[in-house]
Amino acid sequence: MTKEEIQKQIFQAVETVKQTNPMVGSITNTVTINFVANAQLAVGGSAAMVYLPEEGEFLAKASGAIYINVGTLLPIYEQTLPHVAKVLHDTGKPWVLDPVAVGIGSMRTHLLRQFKDYKPHVIRGNASEIIALAGLWKLDGGAAISKVRGVDSMDSVIAAKTAAVSLAKWTGGAVAVSGKTDLITDGTVIAFSYGGSHFMPKITGAGCSLGGVIAVYLTAASPFIAALTGTAVYNLAGTRTEKKVDGPGSFQIKFLDELYKASAGEIANNPFEIEEV
C-alpha cells in the first residue's frame, strides 16, 4: 500500500465508526475502565465493560470487536479470559490484546501463553511488553526475561521492532508499539506515527484506552489500519491538548474532547511514515 492508500483507508474507518456507532465489549484493567469506555465513546463507538465468563461470551458474540486487557487481574479472569478468547478465535471475531505487565506473576503468564493459539487480531503494548510477549511465545525478537517495570517500558520502541514483526506474522494481524514515536506493523509494512504529548505518561490509562479505541476501529478496518488509525487519533489529540493545558489532570479531560472533535481528514493526515519490512 502507498501512503495515500493508507490515508484513504484511515479516513474511511473513521467515517464508518462515526456513522455506525459500533458496540465494542471490553474486559479491561479496573484502574482504567472508566477512561477506556469514555475514549471509545468519544471516537464514536459504544462501550460495554464486563468481567464474568458468561457475560464475556455474550459480548464476544454480540460486539463488533472485543478488547482484552490483562491489567489488575481478578481470580475470575482465569475462567473468563481463555473462554472468551476461544470464542473469539472460533467465531473469527476481531479482538485486541493488551499484555499489560507481561512477566509479572504465574497467572498472568499462564493466561498470556494460552492466547498464542487464539491469535489476537491486534496486539498493543509498550516496547518491553511486546518484547516480553514475543519471548513468552518463543518468537524472534523476544526476551526470556521481562524488562517491564509495573506498566512502564524499560526498552525503546525501535528495540521492539523485530518482536513486533514476528508477533504480527504469527497472528496474521497487526502490532502497535506505543512510545515517543509509535510503531505499527502487519509484518510486511511498518508505520511510524508521530505526535502525542509528554503528559500521556503522567495519566493512568493512555495505553489502555488506546487499545480500546483500536478495537472500535477494528470493527471497520483491517488490523493494520485499525491500529494505525487509533494511534493517529491519539497522537493528534495529544498534540492539540498539550497546547491548551498545563497539567495532567486537565490534560485527561481535554484529551477526551479532542478525540471527539477530530475529523476523519485530520486523523488521516496526522504525520506518519512507512517502510517495508
XYZ file of C-alpha atoms in Angstrom:
277
model
C 0.000 0.000 0.000
C 1.098 3.537 -0.694
C 0.838 6.233 1.944
C -2.097 7.757 0.060
C -3.942 4.426 0.029
C -3.386 4.050 3.762
C -4.717 7.566 4.370
C -7.861 6.783 2.376
C -8.479 3.668 4.456
C -7.935 5.591 7.705
C -10.426 8.211 6.533
C -12.994 5.538 5.698
C -12.511 3.752 9.020
C -13.148 6.948 10.985
C -16.193 7.866 8.916
C -17.670 4.371 9.222
C -17.295 4.348 13.012
C -18.877 7.787 13.366
C -21.813 6.689 11.209
C -22.427 3.221 12.668
C -21.632 3.648 16.422
C -20.348 0.043 16.732
C -20.591 -1.756 20.067
C -17.239 -2.933 21.385
C -17.003 -5.046 24.503
C -14.048 -4.806 26.856
C -12.590 -6.908 29.640
C -10.064 -4.443 30.915
C -7.899 -3.040 33.662
C -10.099 -1.949 36.588
C -7.784 1.001 37.243
C -8.603 2.490 33.826
C -12.021 1.094 32.928
C -13.773 4.487 33.028
C -11.204 6.157 30.784
C -11.277 3.263 28.295
C -15.073 3.493 27.993
C -15.071 7.278 27.654
C -12.391 7.187 24.955
C -14.347 4.572 22.991
C -17.445 6.753 23.222
C -15.507 9.873 22.211
C -14.360 8.402 18.886
C -17.835 7.147 18.022
C -18.085 3.668 19.490
C -20.423 2.168 22.063
C -18.729 0.718 25.149
C -19.664 -2.316 27.256
C -17.441 -3.447 30.134
C -17.714 -6.912 31.745
C -15.653 -9.443 33.698
C -17.819 -12.564 34.162
C -17.352 -15.559 31.781
C -20.958 -15.765 30.552
C -21.169 -12.006 30.008
C -17.863 -12.062 28.166
C -19.141 -14.815 25.889
C -22.301 -12.819 25.179
C -20.315 -9.732 24.239
C -17.889 -11.784 22.157
C -20.831 -12.821 20.015
C -22.782 -9.551 20.085
C -19.983 -6.973 19.695
C -18.267 -5.857 16.534
C -14.912 -6.427 18.247
C -13.530 -7.122 21.728
C -10.729 -5.576 23.776
C -8.934 -7.756 26.350
C -6.518 -6.137 28.807
C -4.803 -8.280 31.452
C -4.097 -5.494 33.934
C -5.232 -5.806 37.599
C -6.241 -9.440 37.253
C -9.046 -10.874 39.375
C -9.351 -14.620 40.160
C -12.440 -14.905 37.929
C -10.321 -13.867 34.935
C -8.657 -17.271 34.971
C -12.017 -18.577 33.725
C -13.184 -15.554 31.734
C -10.225 -14.676 29.553
C -9.357 -18.059 27.992
C -13.051 -18.804 27.489
C -13.733 -15.513 25.715
C -10.534 -15.716 23.651
C -11.514 -19.179 22.453
C -14.989 -17.963 21.463
C -13.416 -15.072 19.567
C -10.995 -17.378 17.775
C -13.636 -19.981 16.917
C -16.087 -17.384 15.572
C -13.483 -15.280 13.776
C -14.493 -12.164 15.711
C -11.753 -9.492 15.727
C -10.119 -8.649 19.041
C -7.327 -6.633 20.597
C -4.934 -7.954 23.252
C -3.110 -5.640 25.655
C -0.487 -7.755 27.505
C -0.121 -5.357 30.426
C 2.744 -6.194 32.808
C 3.575 -9.448 30.989
C 6.070 -11.413 33.055
C 4.592 -10.473 36.441
C 3.035 -13.459 38.208
C 2.258 -17.034 37.196
C -1.441 -16.452 36.476
C -0.757 -13.609 34.035
C 1.970 -15.641 32.360
C -0.297 -18.673 32.017
C -3.133 -16.622 30.519
C -0.907 -14.836 28.015
C 0.726 -18.097 26.966
C -2.726 -19.527 26.138
C -3.531 -16.540 23.921
C -0.820 -17.555 21.452
C -3.098 -20.131 19.855
C -6.082 -17.759 19.784
C -4.186 -15.237 17.614
C -5.444 -11.751 18.511
C -6.016 -9.506 15.516
C -4.148 -6.600 17.142
C -1.626 -6.615 19.976
C -0.956 -3.242 21.617
C 1.663 -2.624 24.256
C 4.769 -0.722 25.207
C 8.134 -1.879 23.910
C 9.037 -4.023 26.920
C 5.636 -5.735 26.867
C 5.930 -6.536 23.157
C 9.446 -7.946 23.589
C 8.367 -9.984 26.623
C 5.270 -11.370 24.880
C 7.346 -12.445 21.877
C 9.693 -14.134 24.325
C 6.832 -15.906 26.087
C 5.552 -17.121 22.721
C 9.114 -18.106 21.677
C 9.154 -15.829 18.639
C 12.002 -13.829 17.080
C 12.938 -10.642 18.886
C 11.578 -11.824 22.202
C 13.389 -11.945 25.523
C 13.180 -14.678 28.140
C 13.389 -12.144 30.986
C 10.857 -9.303 31.013
C 12.111 -5.742 31.487
C 8.608 -4.495 32.288
C 8.579 -2.291 35.398
C 4.966 -2.472 36.509
C 3.220 -0.998 33.471
C 6.268 1.003 32.340
C 8.625 0.172 29.495
C 12.370 -0.102 30.004
C 13.044 -0.609 26.277
C 12.909 1.748 23.301
C 10.260 1.354 20.620
C 12.829 0.576 17.956
C 14.235 -2.213 20.168
C 10.844 -3.937 19.865
C 10.795 -3.818 16.057
C 11.794 -7.456 15.444
C 9.447 -8.715 18.158
C 6.553 -6.680 16.758
C 7.111 -8.012 13.235
C 7.335 -11.620 14.416
C 4.176 -11.293 16.527
C 2.294 -9.785 13.577
C 3.450 -12.565 11.276
C 2.405 -15.211 13.810
C -1.096 -13.801 14.332
C -1.679 -12.631 10.766
C -2.798 -9.328 12.281
C -1.036 -6.201 13.492
C 1.042 -4.979 16.418
C 1.131 -1.431 17.811
C 4.118 -0.476 19.961
C 3.465 2.674 21.972
C 6.228 5.140 22.803
C 7.547 8.591 21.968
C 7.259 7.591 18.315
C 4.757 4.777 17.810
C 5.448 1.747 15.630
C 2.658 -0.170 13.902
C 3.246 -3.227 11.720
C 1.397 -6.043 9.978
C 4.608 -7.989 9.485
C 5.187 -6.691 5.960
C 4.880 -2.912 6.399
C 5.939 -0.718 9.311
C 4.390 2.665 10.042
C 5.873 5.244 12.405
C 3.234 7.594 13.815
C 4.167 10.979 15.272
C 2.637 13.341 17.792
C 1.241 12.810 21.254
C 2.180 14.625 24.434
C 4.633 14.438 27.323
C 1.557 14.384 29.593
C 0.460 10.949 28.329
C 2.789 9.005 30.654
C 1.515 11.207 33.508
C -2.072 9.935 33.364
C -3.457 6.492 34.063
C -4.950 4.746 31.069
C -3.429 6.345 27.978
C -2.275 2.957 26.684
C -5.298 1.012 27.914
C -7.744 3.422 26.330
C -5.770 3.357 23.075
C -6.263 -0.405 22.981
C -9.991 0.097 23.464
C -10.115 2.696 20.690
C -8.180 0.448 18.310
C -10.856 -2.193 18.966
C -13.510 0.337 17.913
C -11.755 0.919 14.599
C -11.236 -2.831 14.207
C -14.986 -3.079 13.522
C -14.470 -1.030 10.365
C -10.968 -1.766 9.075
C -8.158 -4.292 8.767
C -5.980 -4.849 11.850
C -3.154 -2.699 10.466
C -5.421 0.204 9.525
C -7.329 -0.042 12.816
C -4.104 0.051 14.835
C -2.712 2.955 12.825
C -5.997 4.881 12.960
C -6.269 4.546 16.724
C -2.644 5.580 17.148
C -3.082 8.528 14.790
C -6.106 9.965 16.583
C -4.261 9.623 19.904
C -1.200 11.409 18.581
C -3.339 14.137 17.019
C -5.454 14.641 20.142
C -2.382 14.575 22.377
C -0.602 17.236 20.347
C -3.650 19.509 20.339
C -4.438 19.005 24.014
C -0.908 19.808 25.185
C -1.243 23.310 23.722
C -4.319 24.004 25.863
C -3.402 22.718 29.328
C -0.634 22.977 31.918
C -1.036 19.734 33.882
C -2.060 16.065 33.654
C -5.463 16.489 35.356
C -6.776 18.989 32.827
C -4.990 17.068 30.053
C -7.090 13.944 30.620
C -10.354 15.879 30.384
C -9.403 17.976 27.374
C -7.893 14.948 25.647
C -11.338 13.299 25.502
C -12.697 16.491 23.941
C -10.012 16.410 21.245
C -10.697 12.736 20.499
C -14.332 13.658 19.997
C -13.607 16.668 17.766
C -11.018 15.062 15.482
C -12.307 14.686 11.910
C -11.574 11.825 9.526
C -9.420 14.072 7.362
C -7.411 15.371 10.291
C -6.761 11.861 11.606
C -5.761 10.541 8.178
C -3.310 13.417 7.769
C -1.619 13.091 11.145
C 2.108 12.664 10.342
C 3.359 9.139 9.727
C 5.985 7.356 7.630
C 6.027 3.850 6.194
C 8.732 1.381 5.303
C 8.847 -2.191 4.056
C 9.923 -4.908 6.493
